[in-house]
Short mmCIF file of C-alpha atoms in Angstrom, two decimals:
data_model
loop_
_atom_site.label_atom_id
_atom_site.label_comp_id
_atom_site.label_asym_id
_atom_site.label_seq_id
_atom_site.Cartn_x
_atom_site.Cartn_y
_atom_site.Cartn_z
CA MET A 1 0.00 0.00 0.00
CA LYS A 2 1.40 3.37 -1.07
CA ASN A 3 1.60 6.17 1.49
CA GLU A 4 1.33 9.94 1.04
CA PHE A 5 4.96 10.58 1.99
CA GLN A 6 6.19 13.33 -0.34
CA GLN A 7 9.69 13.06 -1.79
CA ILE A 8 11.45 14.02 -5.02
CA PHE A 9 12.56 10.50 -6.00
CA PRO A 10 10.27 7.50 -6.60
CA GLN A 11 9.43 5.42 -3.54
CA GLY A 12 9.81 2.18 -5.46
CA GLU A 13 8.66 -1.25 -4.37
CA PRO A 14 8.95 -3.12 -1.04
CA LEU A 15 12.42 -4.49 -0.50
CA PRO A 16 12.95 -7.95 -1.98
CA GLU A 17 13.59 -10.78 0.45
CA GLN A 18 17.35 -10.69 -0.15
CA PHE A 19 17.37 -7.27 1.57
CA SER A 20 14.20 -7.19 3.72
CA GLN A 21 15.55 -9.98 5.93
CA PHE A 22 18.07 -7.43 7.21
CA PHE A 23 15.48 -4.75 8.05
CA THR A 24 13.09 -4.30 10.97
CA GLY A 25 9.88 -2.82 9.55
CA GLN A 26 8.92 -1.99 5.98
CA ALA A 27 11.32 -0.30 3.58
CA TYR A 28 11.15 0.44 -0.15
CA LEU A 29 13.79 0.51 -2.89
CA ALA A 30 13.94 2.53 -6.13
CA PRO A 31 17.09 2.27 -8.30
CA VAL A 32 18.26 5.70 -9.44
CA SER A 33 21.52 5.05 -11.27
CA LYS A 34 23.75 2.07 -11.95
CA ASN A 35 26.87 2.67 -14.00
CA ASP A 36 29.81 0.36 -13.41
CA ALA A 37 32.00 2.55 -15.61
CA LEU A 38 31.58 5.33 -13.06
CA GLY A 39 32.20 2.97 -10.19
CA THR A 40 29.01 3.75 -8.31
CA ASN A 41 25.40 2.62 -7.77
CA ILE A 42 22.68 4.92 -6.43
CA ALA A 43 19.29 3.90 -5.02
CA ASN A 44 16.52 5.72 -3.18
CA VAL A 45 15.66 3.92 0.06
CA THR A 46 12.44 4.83 1.89
CA PHE A 47 11.79 3.75 5.48
CA SER A 48 8.37 3.61 7.16
CA PRO A 49 8.24 5.00 10.73
CA ALA A 50 10.56 3.08 13.12
CA CYS A 51 11.95 0.99 10.25
CA ARG A 52 15.72 0.52 10.30
CA ASN A 53 18.32 -1.86 8.93
CA ASN A 54 20.55 -4.22 10.89
CA TRP A 55 24.00 -3.30 12.04
CA HIS A 56 26.22 -3.71 9.00
CA SER A 57 29.37 -2.50 7.24
CA HIS A 58 30.63 -1.93 3.67
CA THR A 59 34.15 -2.82 2.55
CA GLY A 60 34.12 0.11 0.12
CA GLY A 61 32.23 2.64 2.22
CA GLN A 62 28.92 4.41 1.48
CA LEU A 63 27.34 7.86 1.17
CA LEU A 64 23.84 8.68 2.42
CA ILE A 65 22.18 11.80 1.01
CA CYS A 66 19.03 12.56 3.00
CA THR A 67 16.10 13.78 0.89
CA ALA A 68 12.87 13.67 2.94
CA GLY A 69 11.46 13.02 6.40
CA ARG A 70 13.46 12.46 9.56
CA GLY A 71 15.80 9.60 10.35
CA PHE A 72 18.82 8.47 12.35
CA TYR A 73 22.31 7.15 11.72
CA GLN A 74 24.49 5.46 14.34
CA GLU A 75 27.99 4.02 14.33
CA ARG A 76 28.98 1.30 16.76
CA GLY A 77 30.01 2.84 20.07
CA ALA A 78 28.83 6.35 19.20
CA ALA A 79 25.64 8.32 19.83
CA ALA A 80 22.95 8.28 17.14
CA ARG A 81 22.83 11.25 14.78
CA GLU A 82 19.49 12.75 13.72
CA LEU A 83 19.12 13.20 9.96
CA ARG A 84 17.12 15.80 8.05
CA PRO A 85 16.78 16.59 4.32
CA GLY A 86 20.07 17.93 2.99
CA ASP A 87 22.23 16.06 5.49
CA VAL A 88 25.03 13.91 4.08
CA VAL A 89 26.57 10.94 5.90
CA GLU A 90 30.04 9.75 4.85
CA ILE A 91 30.57 6.17 6.00
CA ALA A 92 34.15 4.92 5.95
CA PRO A 93 34.96 1.37 4.84
CA ASP A 94 34.31 -1.39 7.40
CA VAL A 95 32.60 0.91 9.94
CA GLU A 96 29.70 -0.91 11.64
CA HIS A 97 26.53 1.19 11.62
CA TRP A 98 22.76 1.30 11.05
CA HIS A 99 20.34 3.86 9.69
CA GLY A 100 16.58 4.25 9.41
CA ALA A 101 13.49 6.31 10.15
CA ALA A 102 12.54 8.13 13.33
CA PRO A 103 9.77 6.46 15.38
CA ASP A 104 7.20 9.04 14.25
CA SER A 105 8.31 9.88 10.70
CA TRP A 106 8.87 8.40 7.26
CA PHE A 107 12.40 8.89 5.97
CA SER A 108 14.24 8.57 2.67
CA HIS A 109 17.82 8.87 1.52
CA LEU A 110 19.89 8.17 -1.53
CA ALA A 111 22.29 5.32 -0.82
CA VAL A 112 25.44 5.79 -2.85
CA GLU A 113 27.60 2.68 -3.09
CA CYS A 114 31.24 3.64 -3.38
CA ASN A 115 33.77 1.43 -5.17
CA SER A 116 30.87 -0.69 -6.37
CA GLN A 117 32.91 -3.30 -8.25
CA THR A 118 34.62 -4.47 -5.05
CA ASN A 119 32.27 -3.23 -2.33
CA THR A 120 30.56 -5.93 -0.28
CA ASN A 121 28.18 -5.71 2.69
CA THR A 122 28.54 -7.60 5.95
CA TRP A 123 25.14 -7.88 7.68
CA LEU A 124 25.15 -8.23 11.46
CA GLU A 125 22.54 -8.45 14.22
CA PRO A 126 19.25 -6.49 14.20
CA VAL A 127 18.92 -3.24 16.12
CA GLY A 128 16.69 -4.33 19.02
CA ASP A 129 13.60 -2.36 19.92
CA SER A 130 14.93 -1.09 23.25
CA GLU A 131 18.30 -0.28 21.64
CA TYR A 132 16.49 1.65 18.89
CA MET A 133 14.25 3.51 21.33
CA GLU A 134 17.22 4.56 23.44
CA ALA A 135 19.21 5.70 20.40
CA THR A 136 16.38 7.79 18.94
CA ALA A 137 15.06 9.33 22.16
CA ALA A 138 15.99 12.86 23.15
CA PRO A 139 18.68 12.95 25.90
CA GLY A 140 16.14 13.61 28.66
CA GLN A 141 13.93 10.79 27.42
CA ARG A 142 16.40 7.92 27.31
CA MET A 143 15.38 4.96 29.41
CA GLN A 144 17.68 3.37 31.94
CA LEU A 145 16.94 -0.32 31.42
CA THR A 146 18.38 -3.30 33.22
CA GLU A 147 20.21 -5.77 31.02
CA LEU A 148 17.53 -8.43 31.57
CA ALA A 149 14.76 -5.96 30.70
CA ARG A 150 16.59 -5.01 27.52
CA GLN A 151 17.14 -8.63 26.49
CA ASN A 152 13.58 -9.70 27.18
CA SER A 153 11.90 -6.68 25.58
CA ASP A 154 14.02 -7.17 22.47
CA ALA A 155 13.12 -10.88 22.34
CA TRP A 156 9.45 -9.87 22.44
CA LEU A 157 9.94 -7.08 19.85
CA ALA A 158 8.10 -5.11 22.50
CA ALA A 159 8.39 -1.46 21.42
CA GLU A 160 4.94 -1.18 19.85
CA ALA A 161 3.24 -2.26 23.07
CA LEU A 162 5.20 -0.03 25.42
CA PRO A 163 4.51 3.52 26.48
CA SER A 164 6.51 5.65 24.06
CA PRO A 165 9.84 6.96 25.38
CA GLN A 166 9.28 9.95 23.11
CA THR A 167 6.06 11.01 24.88
CA ASP A 168 6.19 9.18 28.25
CA PRO A 169 9.84 8.34 29.01
CA GLU A 170 9.41 7.86 32.76
CA LEU A 171 6.45 5.49 32.39
CA ALA A 172 8.20 3.60 29.59
CA GLU A 173 11.24 3.02 31.81
CA ILE A 174 9.20 1.94 34.85
CA PHE A 175 6.98 -0.42 32.86
CA THR A 176 9.77 -1.98 30.77
CA ASN A 177 11.98 -2.73 33.77
CA PHE A 178 9.06 -4.17 35.72
CA ALA A 179 7.40 -6.20 32.94
CA PHE A 180 10.59 -7.58 31.40
CA ASP A 181 12.84 -7.93 34.43
CA GLU A 182 11.18 -8.08 37.85
CA THR A 183 8.17 -10.16 36.79
CA ALA A 184 10.14 -12.34 34.37
CA GLN A 185 12.74 -13.90 36.65
CA SER A 186 11.01 -17.18 37.54
CA ASP A 187 12.23 -20.19 35.58
CA ALA A 188 9.00 -22.13 36.26
CA ILE A 189 7.74 -21.12 32.80
CA ASP A 190 9.66 -20.57 29.57
CA LEU A 191 9.50 -17.75 27.02
CA ARG A 192 6.98 -19.62 24.85
CA THR A 193 4.58 -20.01 27.77
CA ARG A 194 5.02 -16.37 28.79
CA ILE A 195 4.05 -15.22 25.31
CA LEU A 196 1.08 -17.60 25.03
CA VAL A 197 -0.49 -16.70 28.39
CA THR A 198 0.05 -12.98 27.75
CA MET A 199 -1.65 -13.40 24.38
CA ALA A 200 -4.60 -15.15 26.06
CA SER A 201 -4.78 -12.31 28.60
CA ALA A 202 -4.83 -9.68 25.84
CA ILE A 203 -7.78 -11.46 24.21
CA ALA A 204 -9.64 -11.64 27.53
CA GLN A 205 -9.11 -7.93 28.15
CA ASN A 206 -10.01 -6.97 24.57
CA THR A 207 -6.81 -4.95 24.08
CA PRO A 208 -5.95 -4.97 20.35
CA GLN A 209 -2.62 -3.13 20.71
CA GLN A 210 -1.35 -5.59 23.31
CA TYR A 211 -2.69 -8.49 21.24
CA ARG A 212 -0.79 -7.24 18.17
CA ALA A 213 2.35 -7.06 20.30
CA THR A 214 1.95 -10.68 21.41
CA LEU A 215 1.37 -11.71 17.78
CA ARG A 216 4.70 -10.12 16.84
CA ALA A 217 6.42 -11.78 19.80
CA ALA A 218 4.93 -15.19 18.97
CA LEU A 219 5.92 -15.08 15.31
CA ALA A 220 9.43 -13.87 16.23
CA ASN A 221 9.89 -16.80 18.62
CA ALA A 222 8.84 -19.73 16.42
CA ILE A 223 5.29 -20.11 17.79
CA THR A 224 3.36 -21.47 14.84
CA PRO A 225 0.31 -19.86 13.20
CA VAL A 226 -1.77 -22.89 14.24
CA GLU A 227 -0.77 -22.44 17.88
CA ILE A 228 -1.55 -18.71 17.69
CA ARG A 229 -4.95 -19.48 16.21
CA GLU A 230 -5.69 -22.11 18.84
CA VAL A 231 -5.08 -19.61 21.65
CA LEU A 232 -7.80 -17.43 20.15
CA TYR A 233 -10.21 -20.28 19.43
CA HIS A 234 -9.67 -21.56 22.95
CA ALA A 235 -10.64 -18.17 24.38
CA VAL A 236 -13.96 -17.90 22.53
CA PRO A 237 -16.15 -19.87 24.98
CA TYR A 238 -14.69 -17.92 27.92
CA VAL A 239 -14.72 -14.35 26.57
CA GLY A 240 -17.49 -14.61 23.96
CA MET A 241 -17.34 -14.01 20.23
CA ALA A 242 -18.17 -10.30 20.60
CA ARG A 243 -14.85 -9.80 22.38
CA ALA A 244 -12.89 -12.30 20.28
CA ALA A 245 -14.03 -11.04 16.85
CA GLU A 246 -11.73 -8.00 16.76
CA MET A 247 -8.74 -10.14 17.74
CA LEU A 248 -9.69 -12.65 15.03
CA ALA A 249 -9.47 -9.86 12.46
CA GLU A 250 -6.11 -8.75 13.90
CA MET A 251 -4.74 -12.28 13.76
CA ASN A 252 -5.81 -12.95 10.17
CA ALA A 253 -4.46 -9.57 9.04
CA ALA A 254 -1.09 -10.40 10.62
CA PHE A 255 -1.03 -13.80 8.91
CA THR A 256 -1.95 -12.32 5.53
CA ALA A 257 0.74 -9.65 5.83
CA ARG A 258 3.31 -12.40 6.38
CA GLY A 259 2.11 -14.54 3.49
CA VAL A 260 0.46 -17.22 5.64
CA ALA A 261 -2.26 -18.88 3.55
CA LEU A 262 -5.75 -18.94 5.07
CA PRO A 263 -7.58 -20.93 6.22
CA LEU A 264 -5.04 -22.81 8.29
CA GLU A 265 -5.19 -26.57 8.67
CA GLY A 266 -8.10 -27.81 10.77
CA CYS A 267 -7.69 -29.02 14.35
CA ALA A 268 -11.18 -30.33 15.14
CA THR A 269 -11.24 -33.85 16.60
CA VAL A 270 -15.00 -34.28 17.14
CA THR A 271 -18.08 -34.56 14.94
CA PRO A 272 -21.62 -33.25 15.51
CA GLU A 273 -22.54 -36.80 16.51
CA ASN A 274 -19.87 -37.35 19.19
CA ARG A 275 -19.07 -33.81 20.45
CA MET A 276 -21.31 -34.21 23.52
CA GLU A 277 -19.84 -37.58 24.46
CA ARG A 278 -16.24 -36.51 23.92
CA GLY A 279 -16.74 -33.24 25.78
CA LEU A 280 -18.26 -34.97 28.79
CA GLU A 281 -15.40 -37.47 28.80
CA LEU A 282 -12.87 -34.62 28.85
CA GLN A 283 -14.77 -32.79 31.60
CA THR A 284 -14.75 -35.92 33.73
CA GLU A 285 -11.07 -36.51 33.02
CA ILE A 286 -10.24 -32.98 34.19
CA PHE A 287 -12.70 -32.47 37.05
CA GLY A 288 -13.55 -36.03 38.11
CA GLU A 289 -16.92 -37.29 39.23
CA ALA A 290 -17.97 -33.82 40.34
CA ILE A 291 -19.28 -33.36 36.81
CA LYS A 292 -21.90 -36.07 37.37
CA SER A 293 -23.16 -34.26 40.48
CA LEU A 294 -23.51 -31.03 38.46
CA TYR A 295 -25.87 -32.83 36.14
CA ASP A 296 -27.70 -34.59 38.97
CA ASN A 297 -28.19 -31.36 40.96
CA SER A 298 -28.99 -29.01 38.08
CA PRO A 299 -32.53 -27.55 37.98
CA ALA A 300 -34.44 -28.73 34.93
CA ASP A 301 -34.57 -25.26 33.41
CA LEU A 302 -30.75 -24.95 33.63
CA LEU A 303 -29.81 -28.42 32.44
CA HIS A 304 -29.26 -27.08 28.90
CA ILE A 305 -26.36 -24.97 30.23
CA GLN A 306 -24.66 -28.07 31.62
CA ARG A 307 -25.09 -29.73 28.24
CA ALA A 308 -23.68 -26.66 26.50
CA LEU A 309 -20.61 -26.75 28.73
CA SER A 310 -20.03 -30.39 27.84
CA GLY A 311 -20.83 -30.27 24.13
CA ASN A 312 -19.71 -26.75 23.21
CA CYS A 313 -17.10 -25.47 25.68
CA PHE A 314 -15.34 -28.81 26.11
CA GLY A 315 -16.51 -30.80 23.07
CA ASP A 316 -16.16 -28.18 20.34
CA TYR A 317 -13.19 -26.28 21.74
CA GLN A 318 -11.18 -28.12 24.41
CA THR A 319 -10.82 -31.33 22.41
CA ARG A 320 -9.12 -29.55 19.52
CA ALA A 321 -5.58 -30.51 18.53
CA GLY A 322 -2.72 -28.01 18.84
CA PHE A 323 -2.34 -28.02 22.62
CA GLY A 324 -2.52 -30.70 25.30
CA THR A 325 -4.78 -30.58 28.33
CA GLY A 326 -2.12 -29.03 30.57
CA GLU A 327 -1.41 -26.18 28.15
CA ARG A 328 -5.08 -25.52 27.58
CA GLU A 329 -5.75 -25.38 31.32
CA LEU A 330 -2.96 -22.85 31.73
CA LEU A 331 -4.48 -20.72 28.96
CA THR A 332 -7.88 -21.00 30.67
CA TYR A 333 -6.36 -19.84 33.97
CA ALA A 334 -4.73 -16.84 32.25
CA ILE A 335 -8.04 -15.90 30.60
CA LEU A 336 -10.10 -16.20 33.78
CA ILE A 337 -7.81 -14.16 36.02
CA SER A 338 -7.58 -11.50 33.30
CA LEU A 339 -11.37 -11.24 33.02
CA GLY A 340 -11.74 -10.65 36.77
CA GLY A 341 -14.82 -11.52 38.81
CA CYS A 342 -14.46 -15.21 37.95
CA GLU A 343 -13.01 -16.46 41.23
CA ALA A 344 -15.33 -19.52 41.43
CA GLN A 345 -14.18 -20.63 37.98
CA VAL A 346 -10.57 -19.71 38.78
CA ARG A 347 -10.60 -22.03 41.81
CA ALA A 348 -12.04 -24.88 39.75
CA HIS A 349 -9.40 -24.47 37.07
CA ILE A 350 -6.58 -24.15 39.58
CA ALA A 351 -7.52 -27.65 40.72
CA ALA A 352 -7.68 -28.75 37.07
CA ASN A 353 -4.26 -27.24 36.39
CA MET A 354 -2.72 -29.03 39.34
CA ALA A 355 -4.30 -32.30 38.23
CA ALA A 356 -2.77 -31.71 34.78
CA GLY A 357 0.71 -31.16 36.25
CA ASN A 358 0.80 -27.35 36.50
CA GLY A 359 1.91 -26.89 40.09
CA ARG A 360 1.71 -23.93 42.43
CA ASP A 361 5.06 -22.60 41.17
CA VAL A 362 3.82 -22.57 37.58
CA LEU A 363 0.54 -20.84 38.47
CA ILE A 364 2.34 -18.21 40.53
CA ALA A 365 4.81 -17.62 37.67
CA VAL A 366 1.94 -17.15 35.19
CA THR A 367 0.14 -14.79 37.59
CA THR A 368 3.33 -12.78 38.08
CA GLN A 369 3.90 -12.65 34.32
CA LEU A 370 0.44 -11.13 33.84
CA LEU A 371 0.65 -8.66 36.75
CA PRO A 372 1.89 -5.71 34.63
CA TYR A 373 -1.03 -6.22 32.23
CA ILE A 374 -3.94 -7.04 34.57
CA GLY A 375 -3.01 -4.95 37.63
CA TYR A 376 -2.77 -5.71 41.32
CA PRO A 377 -6.44 -6.32 42.32
CA ARG A 378 -6.91 -9.18 39.82
CA THR A 379 -3.44 -10.50 40.58
CA LEU A 380 -4.07 -10.59 44.34
CA ASN A 381 -7.46 -12.26 43.81
CA ALA A 382 -5.77 -14.95 41.71
CA LEU A 383 -3.07 -15.53 44.33
CA ALA A 384 -5.74 -15.83 47.03
CA CYS A 385 -7.41 -18.55 44.94
CA ILE A 386 -4.10 -20.38 44.64
CA SER A 387 -3.66 -20.22 48.42
CA ASP A 388 -7.22 -21.51 48.90
CA ALA A 389 -6.34 -24.57 46.83
CA ALA A 390 -3.74 -25.58 49.44
CA LYS A 391 -6.26 -25.57 52.30
#
């Protein structure tokens, strides 16, 4: 999709894969001149807001001639330099550097390849989100992050979900250090589990921005599209389709943007004929014979709800492939404590989690992981339910 960014050279087309793999965000390339007899190649490179390339170097050096928007250039070990139209950057051979757009602006420059017949690029590691935010923030806005917070926020590609260090530097620093250091130190759950339960929480709270952030984190950490979809499908009977529909659109848009063909492979394991039977079997497996007493003690005019729980909540959804019972129970716990006001159901699913092998340490780690996103009242209610389970 073309933007309305005004510049004197053509924007060109999205970077081909041979180059885009070395960029964070969307960039565009338009060749301007290629003449080996003159020993130089020139191209117009356009960066969308916050887009930047990896750290890299050129054996023959490079010139950047800035033409529109606002961007940044940084050499290894030096402060970042803000770039405006008319600025020229002379990059010496073999100097490690990166360049790209400001967080709130498109940016374009002419990239002039010097000594083109012998010049080669060496591509290095990406510029992490926290590293980029610190480099592009004004001096009074730069966050002081712990090393663990920096590592974890970069692993999550977390910048889009954080308070902006450009507008709210103090809040960004407090939240990043707390969410990605203090609450992330338990080894009872791994990074994959942290991302999945935070994704389930975002669905429960109907927070599209946070959900998009967990989508980015999941895809960056080898969580498959099927697993991402199953988190959302799993949440539907707990949060309702009205709340899940917007996240469904977000998910499918993210898949389409990354070339993931839809629909994904199916994961249903039941049929209309056996969904009730299979759901009741799974309920009994998880909760024991207490399920029979729910049926026996249900008023006649509410019996259809018990059947719906068996056939729909457990039959249609919980029997699906993609996750095992233990993982699904952990997702359920994350959803329920994020919704709030569900303490009776939270207690029941704490027992189910423990029966499935998710011990007190795992449940406390998940609750702590979600604290920055759900707040203290819901967190303390969840911890009280965990304590009740030990009585």
